[in-house]
XYZ file of C-alpha atoms in Angstrom:
677
model
C -29.776 4.270 41.382
C -33.157 5.133 39.978
C -36.069 5.620 42.450
C -38.147 2.936 41.051
C -35.275 0.452 41.839
C -35.148 1.453 45.531
C -39.139 1.053 45.772
C -38.548 -2.405 44.396
C -35.752 -3.014 46.821
C -37.967 -1.638 49.965
C -40.816 -3.913 48.648
C -38.639 -7.041 48.456
C -37.236 -6.352 51.900
C -40.797 -6.272 53.441
C -41.688 -9.454 51.494
C -38.800 -11.253 52.490
C -39.424 -10.380 56.284
C -43.275 -11.278 56.143
C -42.627 -14.613 54.439
C -40.051 -15.522 57.052
C -42.315 -14.109 59.921
C -45.224 -16.140 58.452
C -43.004 -19.314 58.171
C -41.534 -19.562 61.814
C -43.667 -17.234 64.077
C -47.125 -17.463 62.730
C -48.799 -20.596 64.496
C -45.008 -21.958 64.792
C -44.332 -25.185 66.501
C -40.789 -23.946 67.468
C -41.053 -23.055 71.279
C -37.599 -22.036 71.920
C -35.634 -18.997 70.597
C -34.395 -20.700 67.528
C -37.418 -19.577 65.579
C -35.923 -15.983 65.611
C -32.581 -17.175 64.098
C -34.560 -19.051 61.390
C -36.781 -16.133 60.830
C -33.457 -13.895 60.254
C -31.954 -16.675 58.060
C -34.824 -17.185 55.805
C -35.321 -13.425 55.329
C -31.735 -13.147 54.225
C -32.229 -15.879 51.799
C -35.441 -14.664 50.304
C -34.397 -10.967 50.274
C -31.052 -11.965 48.466
C -33.186 -14.064 45.792
C -35.450 -11.122 45.169
C -32.521 -8.748 44.837
C -31.006 -10.920 42.094
C -34.635 -10.958 40.302
C -34.734 -6.917 40.459
C -30.746 -7.010 39.570
C -30.223 -3.356 40.407
C -27.100 -1.514 38.920
C -24.560 0.446 40.789
C -22.548 3.327 39.528
C -18.758 3.963 40.127
C -16.484 6.615 38.862
C -12.798 6.481 38.449
C -11.051 9.898 37.926
C -7.569 10.273 35.837
C -5.657 12.743 34.096
C -4.755 12.632 30.560
C -1.717 14.764 29.246
C -1.758 15.876 25.574
C 0.644 14.136 23.434
C 3.549 15.824 21.977
C 4.759 14.241 18.575
C 8.176 14.689 17.490
C 9.301 13.825 13.966
C 12.679 13.972 12.585
C 13.663 14.006 9.058
C 16.256 11.189 8.472
C 16.921 11.871 4.816
C 20.492 12.295 3.382
C 19.470 15.949 2.536
C 19.964 16.883 6.293
C 23.299 15.374 6.512
C 24.231 16.914 3.019
C 23.370 20.387 4.432
C 25.428 19.652 7.425
C 22.458 19.861 9.715
C 22.554 16.326 11.056
C 24.256 17.168 14.301
C 21.651 20.186 14.983
C 18.954 17.710 14.360
C 20.334 15.336 16.840
C 20.799 18.168 19.280
C 17.054 19.487 18.856
C 15.776 16.131 19.177
C 17.639 15.357 22.450
C 16.776 18.747 23.909
C 13.020 18.406 23.223
C 12.989 14.810 24.468
C 15.047 15.096 27.600
C 13.307 18.346 28.975
C 11.723 17.492 32.265
C 9.044 20.210 31.884
C 8.142 18.958 28.633
C 7.953 15.428 29.936
C 5.868 16.400 32.906
C 3.412 18.230 30.555
C 3.060 15.851 27.712
C 3.255 12.326 26.581
C 6.351 12.436 24.013
C 6.173 10.256 21.267
C 9.164 10.129 18.671
C 9.408 9.357 15.082
C 11.645 9.250 12.074
C 10.642 9.624 8.498
C 12.276 9.390 4.934
C 10.066 7.722 2.374
C 8.077 5.918 5.331
C 7.447 6.631 8.878
C 9.365 4.676 11.650
C 9.687 4.816 15.498
C 12.696 6.761 16.303
C 15.350 4.486 17.277
C 18.579 5.953 16.081
C 19.229 8.679 13.433
C 21.634 7.932 10.640
C 20.566 10.319 7.876
C 20.714 7.696 5.161
C 17.163 7.642 3.798
C 17.445 8.248 0.165
C 13.984 9.825 -0.308
C 11.832 11.798 1.891
C 8.169 12.158 2.107
C 6.748 14.572 4.625
C 3.435 14.682 3.203
C 2.953 10.885 4.080
C 4.416 11.565 7.719
C 1.998 14.245 8.313
C -1.106 12.470 6.829
C -0.454 9.466 8.983
C 0.197 11.621 12.067
C -3.060 13.374 11.412
C -4.970 9.998 11.172
C -3.223 8.372 14.274
C -3.671 11.414 16.708
C -6.929 12.884 15.208
C -8.810 12.543 18.698
C -6.066 13.669 20.884
C -4.713 16.903 21.470
C -1.149 16.269 19.887
C 0.857 19.031 18.460
C 3.391 18.130 15.792
C 6.940 19.170 16.120
C 8.743 18.553 12.765
C 12.552 18.799 12.396
C 13.228 18.994 8.467
C 14.870 20.954 5.987
C 11.594 20.719 4.218
C 13.158 19.162 0.897
C 10.681 16.609 -0.191
C 11.700 14.389 -2.904
C 8.727 11.924 -3.018
C 4.984 12.337 -2.455
C 2.326 15.183 -2.790
C 2.861 18.901 -1.741
C 3.133 18.999 2.094
C 2.343 22.714 2.243
C -1.377 21.713 1.789
C -1.461 19.009 4.185
C -2.186 21.254 7.257
C -5.626 21.558 6.129
C -6.573 18.068 6.585
C -4.810 18.071 9.903
C -6.473 19.091 13.067
C -3.158 19.398 15.140
C -0.822 22.464 15.128
C 2.328 21.912 13.500
C 5.759 23.432 14.745
C 8.478 22.898 11.918
C 12.021 23.385 13.340
C 13.963 24.533 10.078
C 17.185 22.460 9.721
C 19.008 25.078 7.438
C 19.699 28.822 7.104
C 18.109 31.397 4.792
C 21.186 32.444 3.270
C 20.699 32.519 -0.756
C 23.734 31.442 -2.644
C 23.913 31.842 -6.407
C 23.083 28.478 -7.866
C 22.527 26.766 -11.137
C 20.346 23.222 -10.987
C 18.622 21.083 -13.230
C 15.190 21.048 -11.779
C 13.666 18.260 -13.703
C 14.371 16.126 -16.617
C 11.472 14.495 -18.861
C 12.113 11.625 -21.330
C 10.115 8.496 -22.388
C 11.503 5.392 -20.740
C 11.369 3.547 -24.133
C 12.073 4.583 -27.668
C 12.202 2.874 -30.931
C 15.313 2.056 -33.153
C 16.169 4.962 -35.792
C 13.561 7.113 -34.224
C 13.891 10.641 -32.667
C 12.894 10.913 -28.976
C 12.205 14.086 -26.958
C 13.913 15.363 -24.134
C 12.987 18.294 -21.992
C 15.245 19.825 -19.410
C 13.991 22.480 -16.771
C 16.815 24.467 -15.509
C 16.764 26.928 -12.618
C 19.158 29.874 -11.327
C 18.760 31.447 -7.808
C 21.131 34.522 -7.703
C 21.078 38.361 -8.539
C 23.807 38.548 -10.819
C 23.416 38.088 -14.707
C 25.490 34.944 -15.810
C 25.925 32.802 -18.782
C 26.512 28.858 -18.660
C 26.208 26.301 -21.277
C 23.687 22.958 -21.154
C 25.372 19.874 -22.563
C 24.057 16.269 -23.333
C 26.700 13.804 -23.361
C 26.471 10.126 -24.621
C 29.597 8.428 -23.319
C 32.656 10.658 -24.205
C 30.698 12.679 -27.076
C 28.523 15.935 -26.712
C 25.347 15.095 -28.479
C 23.703 18.563 -27.713
C 24.744 21.658 -26.488
C 23.182 25.226 -25.734
C 24.141 28.404 -24.326
C 21.811 29.568 -21.603
C 21.811 33.042 -20.062
C 19.942 34.096 -16.512
C 19.499 37.083 -14.143
C 17.427 38.212 -11.141
C 14.154 38.321 -13.304
C 14.745 35.392 -15.757
C 15.477 32.529 -13.215
C 14.468 29.601 -15.241
C 14.568 28.032 -18.975
C 12.844 25.055 -20.491
C 15.412 23.429 -22.949
C 13.733 20.755 -25.387
C 15.541 18.741 -27.767
C 15.283 15.587 -29.934
C 17.922 12.846 -29.709
C 18.275 10.119 -32.172
C 18.241 6.251 -31.051
C 20.835 4.631 -33.142
C 21.034 1.227 -31.825
C 19.074 -1.334 -29.642
C 19.460 -1.856 -25.803
C 19.751 0.471 -22.750
C 21.474 3.713 -23.517
C 22.663 6.219 -20.912
C 23.237 10.111 -21.090
C 24.429 12.753 -18.973
C 22.900 16.187 -18.579
C 25.414 18.939 -17.652
C 24.733 22.447 -16.811
C 28.495 24.027 -16.441
C 28.556 25.281 -12.903
C 29.583 28.738 -11.945
C 33.029 29.079 -10.182
C 31.169 30.288 -6.937
C 28.743 27.744 -6.795
C 28.419 26.027 -3.378
C 26.497 23.079 -4.684
C 27.499 21.475 -7.886
C 25.974 18.097 -7.692
C 22.623 19.443 -8.788
C 24.365 20.594 -12.240
C 24.457 17.115 -13.321
C 21.670 14.464 -14.177
C 21.774 11.175 -15.683
C 18.972 9.627 -17.640
C 18.411 6.377 -19.579
C 16.267 4.916 -22.471
C 15.703 1.565 -23.523
C 15.819 1.206 -27.288
C 13.545 -1.348 -28.880
C 13.553 -2.424 -32.330
C 9.557 -2.519 -32.685
C 6.525 -2.145 -31.122
C 4.152 -4.814 -30.369
C 0.627 -4.253 -32.359
C -2.211 -5.646 -30.538
C -5.714 -5.802 -32.314
C -8.610 -5.412 -29.682
C -11.887 -6.729 -31.957
C -15.244 -5.750 -30.803
C -18.831 -5.658 -32.028
C -20.496 -3.658 -29.142
C -19.036 -0.624 -27.192
C -18.146 -1.187 -23.552
C -16.101 0.376 -21.040
C -13.859 -2.618 -20.980
C -12.489 -1.520 -24.403
C -11.163 1.577 -22.904
C -9.771 0.121 -19.687
C -7.920 -2.653 -21.828
C -6.478 -0.144 -24.212
C -5.327 2.185 -21.265
C -3.723 -0.736 -19.246
C -2.036 -2.316 -22.265
C -0.859 1.212 -23.823
C 0.554 2.236 -20.336
C 3.524 0.079 -21.422
C 5.241 2.387 -24.236
C 6.195 -0.862 -25.869
C 2.715 -1.661 -26.906
C 0.080 -0.164 -29.318
C -3.603 -1.323 -29.293
C -5.902 -0.791 -32.181
C -9.764 -1.056 -31.531
C -11.280 -2.520 -34.669
C -14.368 -4.424 -35.756
C -14.385 -7.813 -37.039
C -14.592 -7.008 -40.856
C -11.965 -4.327 -40.840
C -9.644 -6.900 -39.041
C -9.517 -9.320 -41.876
C -7.550 -7.238 -44.303
C -5.060 -6.323 -41.521
C -4.728 -9.608 -39.547
C -1.085 -9.950 -40.236
C 0.051 -6.528 -38.810
C -0.914 -7.691 -35.223
C 0.949 -9.959 -33.026
C -1.849 -10.440 -30.718
C -5.651 -10.343 -31.091
C -7.934 -9.753 -28.352
C -11.427 -10.869 -29.059
C -14.014 -9.301 -27.056
C -17.408 -10.984 -26.463
C -17.472 -12.803 -29.714
C -20.801 -13.217 -31.478
C -22.025 -14.555 -34.885
C -20.092 -11.413 -36.655
C -16.757 -13.039 -35.549
C -17.367 -16.381 -37.459
C -14.996 -15.527 -40.271
C -12.263 -14.049 -37.765
C -12.321 -17.007 -35.716
C -11.687 -19.277 -38.690
C -8.784 -16.856 -40.046
C -7.198 -17.042 -36.537
C -7.251 -20.485 -36.440
C -5.856 -21.041 -39.904
C -2.988 -18.699 -39.377
C -2.224 -19.678 -35.804
C -2.510 -16.262 -34.097
C -2.370 -15.930 -30.294
C -5.333 -14.885 -28.808
C -7.026 -13.356 -25.508
C -10.618 -14.071 -25.340
C -12.806 -11.918 -23.231
C -16.398 -13.349 -22.808
C -19.460 -12.115 -20.999
C -23.245 -11.768 -21.038
C -23.582 -11.091 -24.993
C -21.038 -13.770 -25.981
C -22.149 -16.235 -28.451
C -20.730 -19.377 -27.010
C -22.440 -21.711 -29.715
C -20.084 -19.984 -32.042
C -17.068 -20.018 -29.922
C -17.491 -23.682 -28.888
C -17.839 -24.820 -32.432
C -14.737 -22.581 -33.819
C -11.937 -24.383 -31.878
C -11.463 -27.809 -29.703
C -9.632 -26.199 -27.109
C -12.108 -25.339 -24.514
C -16.005 -25.579 -24.215
C -18.472 -23.779 -21.967
C -21.977 -25.296 -20.818
C -24.511 -23.179 -22.374
C -27.221 -22.215 -19.727
C -28.209 -18.583 -21.222
C -28.051 -17.495 -17.730
C -25.525 -15.152 -16.274
C -24.039 -15.068 -12.673
C -21.474 -12.828 -10.673
C -18.187 -14.066 -9.972
C -15.369 -12.647 -7.813
C -11.780 -13.401 -8.448
C -9.633 -15.647 -6.202
C -5.863 -15.846 -7.298
C -4.125 -19.319 -7.733
C -0.734 -18.899 -5.764
C 0.272 -21.996 -7.864
C 0.125 -20.207 -11.239
C 3.623 -20.754 -12.883
C 3.274 -19.066 -16.371
C 4.507 -15.965 -15.114
C 4.972 -13.856 -12.019
C 1.626 -12.360 -10.763
C 1.449 -10.015 -7.862
C -1.592 -10.041 -5.483
C -3.754 -7.135 -6.476
C -6.132 -7.780 -3.405
C -8.444 -9.507 -5.899
C -10.808 -10.151 -2.857
C -11.714 -6.368 -2.974
C -12.373 -6.461 -6.601
C -16.116 -6.155 -7.997
C -17.551 -9.291 -9.683
C -17.880 -9.907 -13.129
C -20.664 -11.213 -15.123
C -20.243 -14.416 -16.935
C -22.117 -17.469 -18.324
C -23.600 -19.560 -15.538
C -21.829 -23.126 -15.832
C -18.524 -24.481 -15.806
C -15.707 -23.820 -18.544
C -14.088 -26.870 -19.549
C -10.456 -26.831 -21.233
C -9.617 -29.810 -22.700
C -5.611 -29.000 -23.526
C -2.977 -28.592 -20.639
C -3.628 -25.301 -19.052
C -3.007 -23.065 -15.805
C -5.781 -21.364 -13.950
C -4.843 -17.944 -13.103
C -8.085 -16.960 -11.450
C -10.579 -19.039 -9.945
C -14.200 -18.001 -9.598
C -15.510 -17.126 -6.144
C -19.182 -17.008 -5.049
C -20.195 -15.513 -1.670
C -16.580 -15.815 -0.640
C -16.325 -19.342 -1.396
C -13.614 -20.417 -3.987
C -14.674 -22.856 -6.589
C -12.427 -24.815 -8.991
C -14.412 -22.929 -12.096
C -12.105 -21.001 -14.279
C -12.288 -17.316 -14.432
C -8.918 -16.516 -16.243
C -6.785 -19.379 -17.568
C -3.749 -19.470 -20.094
C -2.810 -22.563 -22.339
C -0.516 -23.489 -25.231
C -1.857 -25.485 -28.191
C -0.517 -26.134 -31.579
C 2.337 -23.876 -31.383
C -0.112 -20.959 -30.147
C -0.623 -18.909 -26.828
C -3.977 -18.359 -25.668
C -5.834 -16.644 -22.617
C -9.433 -16.778 -21.741
C -11.239 -14.411 -19.322
C -14.755 -15.549 -18.657
C -16.307 -12.479 -17.331
C -17.052 -8.815 -18.729
C -17.076 -5.509 -16.600
C -13.069 -5.668 -15.916
C -13.071 -1.894 -16.011
C -14.372 -1.985 -12.437
C -11.286 -3.879 -11.435
C -8.908 -0.911 -12.819
C -11.217 1.476 -10.790
C -10.996 -0.683 -7.652
C -7.256 -0.846 -8.121
C -7.002 2.927 -8.304
C -9.339 3.299 -5.019
C -7.025 0.648 -3.241
C -3.570 2.174 -4.152
C -4.179 5.578 -5.691
C -2.557 4.533 -8.741
C -3.502 2.545 -11.837
C -0.003 0.811 -11.957
C -0.774 -2.175 -10.229
C -3.535 -3.433 -12.679
C -2.011 -2.148 -15.758
C 1.307 -4.059 -14.920
C -0.995 -7.301 -14.101
C -2.555 -7.037 -17.719
C 0.831 -6.181 -19.307
C 2.408 -9.259 -17.895
C -0.606 -11.195 -19.451
C -0.159 -9.551 -22.850
C 3.727 -9.916 -22.698
C 3.325 -13.706 -22.278
C 0.760 -13.978 -24.975
C 2.712 -11.841 -27.380
C 5.922 -13.746 -26.992
C 7.318 -17.193 -27.831
C 9.311 -17.895 -24.835
C 8.849 -21.137 -23.344
C 8.111 -21.154 -19.613
C 10.980 -21.922 -17.046
C 11.110 -23.342 -13.598
C 12.281 -20.142 -12.349
C 10.724 -16.907 -13.449
C 12.354 -13.531 -12.746
C 10.830 -9.965 -12.884
C 12.885 -6.609 -13.137
C 13.716 -3.640 -14.942
C 16.365 -3.152 -17.545
C 17.757 -0.027 -15.596
C 16.889 1.812 -12.643
C 17.175 5.632 -11.887
C 19.491 6.498 -8.802
C 16.813 6.721 -6.206
C 14.440 3.897 -7.513
C 13.821 0.939 -5.344
C 15.739 -1.863 -7.168
C 13.478 -4.770 -6.527
C 13.910 -8.308 -8.276
C 10.997 -10.670 -8.090
C 11.138 -14.445 -8.614
C 9.074 -17.507 -8.774
C 10.255 -21.286 -8.333
C 8.345 -24.255 -9.530
C 9.131 -27.874 -8.982
C 9.646 -30.564 -11.887
C 5.575 -30.676 -11.996
C 5.622 -26.999 -12.386
C 4.123 -26.269 -9.014
C 4.707 -23.072 -7.009
C 7.327 -24.368 -4.097
C 7.084 -21.653 -1.366
C 9.625 -23.632 0.729
C 12.448 -23.159 -1.815
C 15.761 -21.586 -0.916
C 16.672 -19.200 -3.568
C 19.696 -16.491 -3.867
C 20.772 -13.952 -6.222
C 24.450 -13.670 -7.248
C 25.072 -10.157 -8.148
C 28.161 -8.973 -10.062
C 29.148 -5.228 -10.805
C 30.623 -5.419 -14.242
C 32.844 -2.423 -13.292
C 34.878 -3.700 -10.542
C 34.158 -7.523 -10.900
C 32.899 -7.360 -7.186
C 30.366 -10.152 -6.371
C 27.777 -10.560 -3.689
C 25.148 -13.109 -2.836
C 22.000 -12.247 -1.368
C 19.088 -14.482 0.020
C 15.533 -14.110 -1.408
C 12.506 -13.766 0.763
C 9.272 -14.988 0.458
C 6.736 -12.137 0.174
C 3.135 -11.845 -1.007
C 3.619 -15.432 -2.738
C 6.835 -14.385 -4.484
C 10.357 -14.539 -3.768
C 11.785 -10.957 -3.567
C 15.103 -8.900 -2.860
C 15.642 -5.459 -2.167
C 18.890 -4.098 -3.627
C 18.197 -0.593 -3.231
C 21.335 1.567 -2.234
C 23.691 -0.243 -4.448
C 26.163 1.751 -6.249
C 25.515 3.152 -9.706
C 26.946 0.772 -12.531
C 26.156 -2.146 -14.738
C 25.123 -5.313 -13.112
C 24.808 -9.148 -14.179
C 22.859 -11.271 -11.794
C 21.838 -14.928 -11.412
C 18.737 -16.215 -9.399
C 19.509 -19.844 -8.392
C 18.240 -22.583 -6.340
C 20.459 -23.306 -3.513
C 20.151 -27.130 -3.911
C 19.033 -27.737 -7.589
C 20.851 -26.886 -10.709
C 18.076 -24.394 -11.875
C 19.088 -20.721 -12.256
C 17.788 -17.679 -14.300
C 19.871 -14.776 -15.381
C 19.582 -11.144 -16.298
C 21.469 -7.930 -16.222
C 20.447 -4.166 -15.327
C 21.928 -0.905 -14.930
C 21.608 1.516 -12.076
C 21.995 5.174 -13.202
C 24.098 7.760 -10.880
C 21.725 10.317 -9.451
C 20.950 11.180 -5.618
C 17.783 13.474 -5.447
C 18.695 14.384 -1.988
C 21.908 15.908 -2.761
C 20.202 18.604 -5.346
C 19.242 20.903 -2.671
C 21.189 24.015 -1.539
C 19.049 25.304 1.342
C 16.173 24.440 3.576
C 12.543 25.238 1.915
C 11.841 27.998 4.665
C 8.827 29.320 2.506
C 6.932 25.835 2.392
C 7.675 25.187 6.103
C 6.388 28.674 7.421
C 3.245 28.091 5.158
C 2.685 24.775 6.730
C 2.931 26.272 10.302
C 0.728 29.140 9.406
C -1.967 26.835 7.963
C -2.084 24.691 10.938
C -2.028 27.183 13.709
C 1.427 26.454 14.571
C 4.690 28.344 14.208
C 8.133 27.795 12.605
C 11.422 28.142 14.455
C 15.002 27.640 13.568
C 17.503 25.333 15.464
C 18.652 28.329 17.486
C 15.271 28.954 18.814
C 14.712 25.801 20.518
C 14.048 27.461 24.016
C 11.663 29.485 22.734
C 9.540 26.807 21.198
C 9.817 24.898 24.451
C 8.556 27.784 26.330
C 5.556 28.376 24.048
C 4.578 24.738 24.218
C 4.666 24.920 27.900
C 2.655 27.963 28.097
C 0.168 27.300 25.445
C -3.331 27.014 26.906
C -4.272 24.569 24.116
C -2.201 21.755 25.763
C -3.504 21.534 29.326
C -4.027 18.353 31.269
C -7.307 17.266 31.149
C -9.119 15.501 33.951
C -11.568 12.568 32.637
C -13.473 10.204 34.447
C -14.407 6.579 33.612
C -18.086 5.575 34.468
C -18.568 2.003 35.516
C -21.966 0.178 35.737
C -22.126 -2.928 37.593
C -25.211 -5.085 37.994
C -25.889 -6.665 41.131
C -25.827 -10.160 39.502
C -22.229 -10.078 38.984
C -21.628 -9.461 42.645
C -20.415 -12.929 43.673
C -20.674 -12.190 47.534
C -24.328 -11.759 47.351
C -24.575 -15.400 46.090
C -22.390 -16.474 48.847
C -24.514 -14.726 51.256
C -27.592 -16.495 50.047
C -25.930 -19.992 49.833
C -24.441 -19.407 53.300
C -27.763 -18.429 54.952
C -29.546 -21.478 53.475
C -26.727 -23.781 54.566
C -26.701 -22.275 57.928
C -30.637 -22.974 58.286
C -30.428 -26.545 56.930
C -27.685 -27.349 59.303
C -29.019 -25.879 62.539
C -32.483 -27.609 61.950
C -30.423 -30.770 61.178
C -28.522 -30.490 64.453
C -31.418 -29.914 66.502
C -33.408 -32.711 65.008
C -35.981 -30.280 63.532
C -35.699 -32.188 59.923
């Protein structure tokens, strides 16, 4: 308590006493001893009221011991069991969590990780991918302000994410890898990586690049083969030795028919090889008849042009030509879709040609759009001309039914610049994005699609969409989500398919370790999205004729089902409504490949590098006792005594209020009882 406060309290006490003495003793009419009692009660009341006005603050300290945290993370991926380290992993995890000395010294937190991080419930070692980098990053963020050494039980074989050996620089905690595996080097041939485009074109050659590896000291000879069904379409003899441990093989194959084509790469194994699974790898390509050609017409340069071209051409089935209006006239029949960027006076002839030839369009407007020309060139929509611009943010219409749209966190996207005023579309249309101003969603159109006179059209009423692509990358570290959004829009505009009450979204084939996710949307008879619908998928394996039915769950505005983990093979499926005769069907193929079975040894080098860069140390499973001793004896992990300072103002002390009330009541009661009132 400060000295000034003590002085104020002293003055208050003297003042209260003097006032009470003046009232009951100075020229008082009371002749008996009651005047002394009244003086005391009045002094207490006045002093209590003055104390409340001064409101002194009292400090109290609470002391407690804070133990450091010990984070134990176990690799729950299939590679651990494939290297026959699953039992050792369980034994080490049990030894660390059940050691009484460690429990007395640390608060132990246990996790498992594969592609994602989870609290450790049970270990089954069935995760099809492992992302140690993500696990380390999340632990570093969660325990950034604590003393929390990390014990990681892993073979170090990561199949997903960034290189974890560099993660230690961004983590303040020491890391102690427990290596699940041994350091024995076995002679092994493997296909390290295979690079091939997902889409190819009929009668074209497509490149295939294969990176082969050899670990061993002897000179050996093997043969690389590429199979298509039962036929070998390519073969090459390879030679390796202690100094030549890798070779890149490049070739080109011919696409002879349309559809999904699968191939198998084989590196003939050695007789003494321990792991022969990594000598084989399947890959697939989708052969398409032709590429969709899209014209992006402009009259002034803008970053949006590059963003649209990059987004659309992220799908190898599409090609974008950035062209000015004059050059388009002679080539207009070469394109399946025309994107008009901010039409002005120079677009007049092109707009007439598009109307006459009934070409599908995607119109992007902005600050320099000539709305007079655009309004006069067609009868489908009109924009009120104000010659003023406004910034509008997007708001997703959940009831949009033309095609499946994932929510790209549109609320985080920067605003677009558009003409102030409402856009009116006079033909049947669907609004995909509404305009939002200051967080309030309006009914005005930002992005809409419509069909008229046998053609399809979309209009985006705003420029600077390149900022959306950049923001999407900041949100997800990838352009993929934004690019897929634009490509779905382009796919709708460049095709002649009619909309259905059930829309489905899936890939024609999935690699063995891909997430097999199928998305669907269901619309009622008025084509309004129905989020209460009951949908299920009937999946049929074409090889063994087995059938399974799985319900679809509502997730982020769409119905989805995760079929990851199904066996490799060809599948037909049908998404159906469980109480109506509405369905949509498709087929896909899952290629056989398990990335977790490609490893022969633990990656000891990377795990030791991770430990050294973080101030920790790497151990083998036989050194668990040494690890426990080092954790217990490390002075960095001492229990810390901390204190909590509580400041309580006197006005919060209810007993003082009670004392004031009691003294006033007692004074009144005694005076009343004695007839002095």
